[in-house]
PDB file of C-alpha atoms in Angstrom:
ATOM      1  CA  SER A  14     108.675  91.617 -41.637  1.00 40.00           C
ATOM      2  CA  ARG A  15     108.511  95.166 -42.058  1.00 48.00           C
ATOM      3  CA  ARG A  16     105.033  97.370 -42.116  1.00 54.00           C
ATOM      4  CA  PRO A  17     103.893  98.729 -45.081  1.00 55.00           C
ATOM      5  CA  HIS A  18     102.573 101.844 -43.213  1.00 59.00           C
ATOM      6  CA  GLU A  19     104.009 103.448 -40.086  1.00 66.00           C
ATOM      7  CA  ASP A  20     101.539 106.022 -37.761  1.00 76.00           C
ATOM      8  CA  GLY A  21     103.024 108.423 -34.918  1.00 82.00           C
ATOM      9  CA  GLU A  22     103.116 111.605 -33.624  1.00 85.00           C
ATOM     10  CA  TRP A  23     106.245 113.854 -33.780  1.00 80.00           C
ATOM     11  CA  THR A  24     107.504 117.198 -33.437  1.00 86.00           C
ATOM     12  CA  TYR A  25     108.877 119.422 -36.241  1.00 84.00           C
ATOM     13  CA  VAL A  26     111.084 121.801 -36.120  1.00 88.00           C
ATOM     14  CA  ARG A  27     110.434 125.197 -38.493  1.00 88.00           C
ATOM     15  CA  LYS A  28     112.895 127.253 -39.841  1.00 92.00           C
ATOM     16  CA  ASP A  29     112.126 130.175 -37.333  1.00 94.00           C
ATOM     17  CA  GLY A  30     113.328 127.355 -34.620  1.00 92.00           C
ATOM     18  CA  ALA A  31     109.397 127.239 -33.491  1.00 89.00           C
ATOM     19  CA  GLN A  32     108.301 123.361 -32.556  1.00 90.00           C
ATOM     20  CA  VAL A  33     105.209 121.780 -34.404  1.00 89.00           C
ATOM     21  CA  PRO A  34     103.810 119.072 -32.709  1.00 88.00           C
ATOM     22  CA  VAL A  35     102.625 116.817 -35.959  1.00 89.00           C
ATOM     23  CA  SER A  36     100.908 113.593 -36.985  1.00 88.00           C
ATOM     24  CA  LEU A  37     102.921 111.547 -39.188  1.00 86.00           C
ATOM     25  CA  SER A  38     101.174 108.722 -41.386  1.00 87.00           C
ATOM     26  CA  VAL A  39     104.427 107.296 -44.053  1.00 87.00           C
ATOM     27  CA  SER A  40     103.414 104.463 -46.505  1.00 88.00           C
ATOM     28  CA  ALA A  41     105.588 102.101 -48.195  1.00 88.00           C
ATOM     29  CA  LEU A  42     105.385 102.883 -52.190  1.00 90.00           C
ATOM     30  CA  HIS A  43     105.894  99.723 -54.475  1.00 89.00           C
ATOM     31  CA  ASP A  44     106.926  99.628 -57.759  1.00 91.00           C
ATOM     32  CA  GLU A  45     105.600  96.650 -60.514  1.00 92.00           C
ATOM     33  CA  GLN A  46     107.615  93.959 -59.065  1.00 92.00           C
ATOM     34  CA  GLY A  47     106.687  94.746 -55.487  1.00 89.00           C
ATOM     35  CA  VAL A  48     110.279  96.099 -54.664  1.00 92.00           C
ATOM     36  CA  VAL A  49     110.248  99.603 -52.702  1.00 89.00           C
ATOM     37  CA  CYS A  50     110.577 102.769 -54.667  1.00 90.00           C
ATOM     38  CA  GLY A  51     109.731 105.029 -51.991  1.00 90.00           C
ATOM     39  CA  TYR A  52     107.820 106.203 -49.054  1.00 87.00           C
ATOM     40  CA  LEU A  53     104.707 108.746 -48.880  1.00 88.00           C
ATOM     41  CA  GLY A  54     104.981 110.773 -45.716  1.00 86.00           C
ATOM     42  CA  ILE A  55     101.819 113.120 -44.869  1.00 87.00           C
ATOM     43  CA  ALA A  56     102.223 115.772 -41.957  1.00 85.00           C
ATOM     44  CA  ALA A  57      99.000 116.922 -40.613  1.00 88.00           C
ATOM     45  CA  ASP A  58      99.700 119.534 -37.432  1.00 89.00           C
ATOM     46  CA  ILE A  59      97.855 119.260 -34.083  1.00 85.00           C
ATOM     47  CA  SER A  60      98.846 121.690 -32.255  1.00 85.00           C
ATOM     48  CA  VAL A  61      95.311 122.721 -31.740  1.00 85.00           C
ATOM     49  CA  ARG A  62      94.728 119.026 -30.575  1.00 84.00           C
ATOM     50  CA  ARG A  63      97.272 119.233 -28.489  1.00 84.00           C
ATOM     51  CA  ALA A  64      95.898 122.618 -26.564  1.00 80.00           C
ATOM     52  CA  MET A  65      92.687 121.275 -26.731  1.00 81.00           C
ATOM     53  CA  GLU A  66      93.565 117.812 -24.977  1.00 81.00           C
ATOM     54  CA  GLU A  67      96.192 120.273 -22.560  1.00 81.00           C
ATOM     55  CA  GLU A  68      92.768 122.349 -21.628  1.00 78.00           C
ATOM     56  CA  LEU A  69      90.289 119.108 -21.068  1.00 76.00           C
ATOM     57  CA  ARG A  70      93.381 118.090 -18.680  1.00 78.00           C
ATOM     58  CA  ILE A  71      93.365 120.861 -16.856  1.00 71.00           C
ATOM     59  CA  ALA A  72      89.313 121.077 -16.620  1.00 72.00           C
ATOM     60  CA  ALA A  73      89.370 117.470 -15.796  1.00 72.00           C
ATOM     61  CA  ILE A  74      91.682 118.038 -12.471  1.00 73.00           C
ATOM     62  CA  ALA A  75      89.445 121.967 -11.655  1.00 71.00           C
ATOM     63  CA  PHE A  76      86.729 119.750 -11.926  1.00 73.00           C
ATOM     64  CA  ALA A  77      87.931 116.689  -9.053  1.00 73.00           C
ATOM     65  CA  SER A  78      88.790 120.285  -6.766  1.00 77.00           C
ATOM     66  CA  GLN A  79      87.101 120.036  -3.020  1.00 83.00           C
ATOM     67  CA  ALA A  80      85.065 123.006  -4.200  1.00 91.00           C
ATOM     68  CA  ALA A  81      81.817 122.151  -5.510  1.00 94.00           C
ATOM     69  CA  ILE A  82      81.111 122.792  -9.122  1.00 94.00           C
ATOM     70  CA  MET A  83      77.767 122.569 -10.923  1.00 96.00           C
ATOM     71  CA  VAL A  84      77.139 123.249 -14.577  1.00 95.00           C
ATOM     72  CA  THR A  85      73.531 123.639 -16.004  1.00 96.00           C
ATOM     73  CA  ASP A  86      72.482 124.496 -19.685  1.00 96.00           C
ATOM     74  CA  ALA A  87      71.225 127.833 -20.760  1.00 96.00           C
ATOM     75  CA  ARG A  88      67.558 126.920 -19.122  1.00 96.00           C
ATOM     76  CA  GLN A  89      69.859 126.280 -15.687  1.00 96.00           C
ATOM     77  CA  ARG A  90      69.134 122.274 -15.990  1.00 97.00           C
ATOM     78  CA  ILE A  91      71.770 121.190 -13.557  1.00 97.00           C
ATOM     79  CA  LEU A  92      74.033 118.783 -16.723  1.00 96.00           C
ATOM     80  CA  ARG A  93      77.163 118.159 -14.611  1.00 94.00           C
ATOM     81  CA  VAL A  94      77.865 118.222 -10.930  1.00 95.00           C
ATOM     82  CA  ASN A  95      81.384 117.049  -9.437  1.00 94.00           C
ATOM     83  CA  PRO A  96      82.069 114.597  -6.464  1.00 93.00           C
ATOM     84  CA  ALA A  97      83.034 117.856  -3.812  1.00 94.00           C
ATOM     85  CA  PHE A  98      79.378 119.346  -4.688  1.00 96.00           C
ATOM     86  CA  SER A  99      77.479 115.784  -3.580  1.00 96.00           C
ATOM     87  CA  ARG A 100      79.177 116.021  -0.285  1.00 95.00           C
ATOM     88  CA  LEU A 101      78.349 119.440   0.564  1.00 96.00           C
ATOM     89  CA  THR A 102      74.778 119.383  -0.397  1.00 97.00           C
ATOM     90  CA  GLY A 103      73.963 115.224   0.310  1.00 97.00           C
ATOM     91  CA  TYR A 104      72.747 114.976  -3.513  1.00 98.00           C
ATOM     92  CA  THR A 105      74.174 112.643  -5.761  1.00 97.00           C
ATOM     93  CA  ALA A 106      74.933 113.806  -9.606  1.00 96.00           C
ATOM     94  CA  GLU A 107      72.143 111.359 -10.641  1.00 98.00           C
ATOM     95  CA  GLU A 108      69.431 113.041  -8.401  1.00 98.00           C
ATOM     96  CA  ALA A 109      71.011 116.509  -9.121  1.00 98.00           C
ATOM     97  CA  ILE A 110      71.334 116.075 -13.046  1.00 97.00           C
ATOM     98  CA  GLY A 111      67.971 117.509 -14.888  1.00 97.00           C
ATOM     99  CA  GLN A 112      67.229 119.534 -12.409  1.00 98.00           C
ATOM    100  CA  THR A 113      67.889 123.237 -11.473  1.00 97.00           C
ATOM    101  CA  PRO A 114      69.491 124.573  -8.764  1.00 96.00           C
ATOM    102  CA  GLN A 115      66.091 125.389  -7.231  1.00 95.00           C
ATOM    103  CA  LEU A 116      66.795 121.923  -5.405  1.00 96.00           C
ATOM    104  CA  LEU A 117      69.252 123.711  -3.002  1.00 97.00           C
ATOM    105  CA  LYS A 118      66.919 126.905  -2.074  1.00 95.00           C
ATOM    106  CA  SER A 119      66.748 127.645   1.082  1.00 95.00           C
ATOM    107  CA  GLY A 120      64.467 130.230   1.245  1.00 94.00           C
ATOM    108  CA  ARG A 121      66.688 132.627   2.992  1.00 95.00           C
ATOM    109  CA  GLN A 122      67.035 134.860  -0.378  1.00 96.00           C
ATOM    110  CA  ASP A 123      64.058 137.326  -0.929  1.00 95.00           C
ATOM    111  CA  LYS A 124      63.162 137.757  -4.701  1.00 95.00           C
ATOM    112  CA  ALA A 125      65.258 141.357  -4.804  1.00 96.00           C
ATOM    113  CA  PHE A 126      68.550 139.354  -4.141  1.00 96.00           C
ATOM    114  CA  TYR A 127      67.713 137.041  -7.112  1.00 95.00           C
ATOM    115  CA  GLU A 128      66.913 140.143  -9.448  1.00 96.00           C
ATOM    116  CA  ALA A 129      70.170 141.970  -8.118  1.00 96.00           C
ATOM    117  CA  MET A 130      72.461 138.199  -8.867  1.00 96.00           C
ATOM    118  CA  TRP A 131      70.322 138.082 -12.764  1.00 96.00           C
ATOM    119  CA  LEU A 132      71.265 141.579 -13.023  1.00 96.00           C
ATOM    120  CA  ALA A 133      75.188 140.913 -12.250  1.00 96.00           C
ATOM    121  CA  LEU A 134      74.979 137.743 -14.728  1.00 96.00           C
ATOM    122  CA  ASN A 135      73.764 139.430 -17.537  1.00 94.00           C
ATOM    123  CA  GLU A 136      75.551 142.646 -17.059  1.00 95.00           C
ATOM    124  CA  THR A 137      79.621 141.029 -16.383  1.00 96.00           C
ATOM    125  CA  GLY A 138      78.748 137.501 -17.212  1.00 95.00           C
ATOM    126  CA  HIS A 139      79.498 136.655 -12.961  1.00 96.00           C
ATOM    127  CA  TRP A 140      78.221 137.071 -10.020  1.00 97.00           C
ATOM    128  CA  GLN A 141      79.872 136.030  -6.556  1.00 96.00           C
ATOM    129  CA  GLY A 142      78.462 136.006  -3.210  1.00 96.00           C
ATOM    130  CA  GLU A 143      77.768 134.602  -0.338  1.00 95.00           C
ATOM    131  CA  ILE A 144      73.938 132.356  -0.348  1.00 96.00           C
ATOM    132  CA  TRP A 145      72.414 130.072   2.124  1.00 96.00           C
ATOM    133  CA  ASN A 146      71.777 126.986   0.558  1.00 96.00           C
ATOM    134  CA  ARG A 147      69.735 123.887   1.729  1.00 97.00           C
ATOM    135  CA  ARG A 148      71.029 120.167   1.604  1.00 97.00           C
ATOM    136  CA  LYS A 149      69.552 117.465   0.900  1.00 97.00           C
ATOM    137  CA  ASP A 150      68.864 116.342   4.926  1.00 97.00           C
ATOM    138  CA  GLY A 151      67.367 119.668   4.867  1.00 96.00           C
ATOM    139  CA  SER A 152      69.924 121.687   7.193  1.00 96.00           C
ATOM    140  CA  VAL A 153      70.567 125.408   5.779  1.00 96.00           C
ATOM    141  CA  TYR A 154      74.178 126.200   5.476  1.00 95.00           C
ATOM    142  CA  PRO A 155      75.866 129.849   4.296  1.00 95.00           C
ATOM    143  CA  GLU A 156      78.238 128.929   0.999  1.00 95.00           C
ATOM    144  CA  TRP A 157      80.064 131.784  -0.904  1.00 95.00           C
ATOM    145  CA  GLN A 158      79.376 130.853  -4.208  1.00 96.00           C
ATOM    146  CA  HIS A 159      80.864 132.743  -7.827  1.00 96.00           C
ATOM    147  CA  ILE A 160      78.868 132.159 -11.213  1.00 97.00           C
ATOM    148  CA  SER A 161      80.374 132.365 -14.520  1.00 95.00           C
ATOM    149  CA  VAL A 162      78.770 132.460 -17.582  1.00 95.00           C
ATOM    150  CA  VAL A 163      79.707 130.776 -20.530  1.00 94.00           C
ATOM    151  CA  GLN A 164      78.820 132.139 -24.280  1.00 93.00           C
ATOM    152  CA  ASP A 165      79.287 130.967 -27.822  1.00 91.00           C
ATOM    153  CA  LEU A 166      81.151 132.547 -30.275  1.00 89.00           C
ATOM    154  CA  ALA A 167      78.068 134.615 -31.365  1.00 92.00           C
ATOM    155  CA  GLY A 168      77.747 135.449 -27.653  1.00 91.00           C
ATOM    156  CA  ARG A 169      74.611 133.190 -26.658  1.00 94.00           C
ATOM    157  CA  VAL A 170      74.406 131.858 -23.321  1.00 95.00           C
ATOM    158  CA  THR A 171      75.618 128.278 -23.260  1.00 95.00           C
ATOM    159  CA  HIS A 172      75.844 127.179 -19.686  1.00 95.00           C
ATOM    160  CA  TYR A 173      76.383 128.488 -16.600  1.00 96.00           C
ATOM    161  CA  VAL A 174      79.020 127.547 -14.003  1.00 95.00           C
ATOM    162  CA  ALA A 175      78.714 127.911 -10.169  1.00 96.00           C
ATOM    163  CA  ILE A 176      81.375 127.118  -7.920  1.00 94.00           C
ATOM    164  CA  PHE A 177      80.640 126.775  -4.316  1.00 94.00           C
ATOM    165  CA  SER A 178      81.938 125.763  -0.444  1.00 94.00           C
ATOM    166  CA  ASP A 179      80.647 125.557   2.792  1.00 94.00           C
ATOM    167  CA  ILE A 180      81.676 128.837   4.767  1.00 93.00           C
ATOM    168  CA  SER A 181      79.987 127.804   8.248  1.00 86.00           C
ATOM    169  CA  GLU A 182      82.843 127.979  10.064  1.00 79.00           C
ATOM    170  CA  ARG A 183      83.794 131.398   8.736  1.00 71.00           C
ATOM    171  CA  LYS A 184      80.360 132.404   9.644  1.00 64.00           C
ATOM    172  CA  ALA A 185      80.822 131.046  12.837  1.00 62.00           C
ATOM    173  CA  THR A 186      83.779 132.790  14.196  1.00 66.00           C
ATOM    174  CA  GLU A 187      82.284 136.054  12.710  1.00 63.00           C
ATOM    175  CA  GLU A 188      79.717 135.694  14.788  1.00 63.00           C
ATOM    176  CA  ARG A 189      81.731 135.008  17.822  1.00 65.00           C
ATOM    177  CA  ILE A 190      84.104 138.309  17.137  1.00 70.00           C
ATOM    178  CA  ASN A 191      80.893 140.134  16.799  1.00 68.00           C
ATOM    179  CA  HIS A 192      80.049 139.213  20.062  1.00 65.00           C
ATOM    180  CA  LEU A 193      82.732 139.771  21.641  1.00 68.00           C
ATOM    181  CA  ALA A 194      83.296 143.355  20.103  1.00 62.00           C
TER     182      ALA A 194
END
């Protein structure tokens, strides 16, 4: 039996040779006796959708990385963390979401440190450096952290993305080298 309607994705080739992904919907047209007398095809360019799907796929892979990732809203409320965040900090996603990054604050940095960090974020849209944070179990550890500001099209801050990793081993090696020098 023939289906009166077909949908699918195809690749069209333009006159200039460029390939364009399209969503194609084809329907059979029938005359008064029910005999197929033609077909109606509607093609829609899905280039943007494909690009967005690729970006989402890449983001999902990046989010699964071994580096800890924390995403906050503009008010610094934690929206999302990855599994590496939980392994490093001891906090589950459920415990972290809705909190602020102060959840991890060790008390080792002073007000001037945070003022300089926020000045850099506001002026350049990113900050990176060494910071000491506290795990759920209370242990304090050094981490290398990179924070990026995410803005909407109007330039308003919508999110902050922090990527960080434990640098305890690196710090211990530096201390051994400095002790020997």
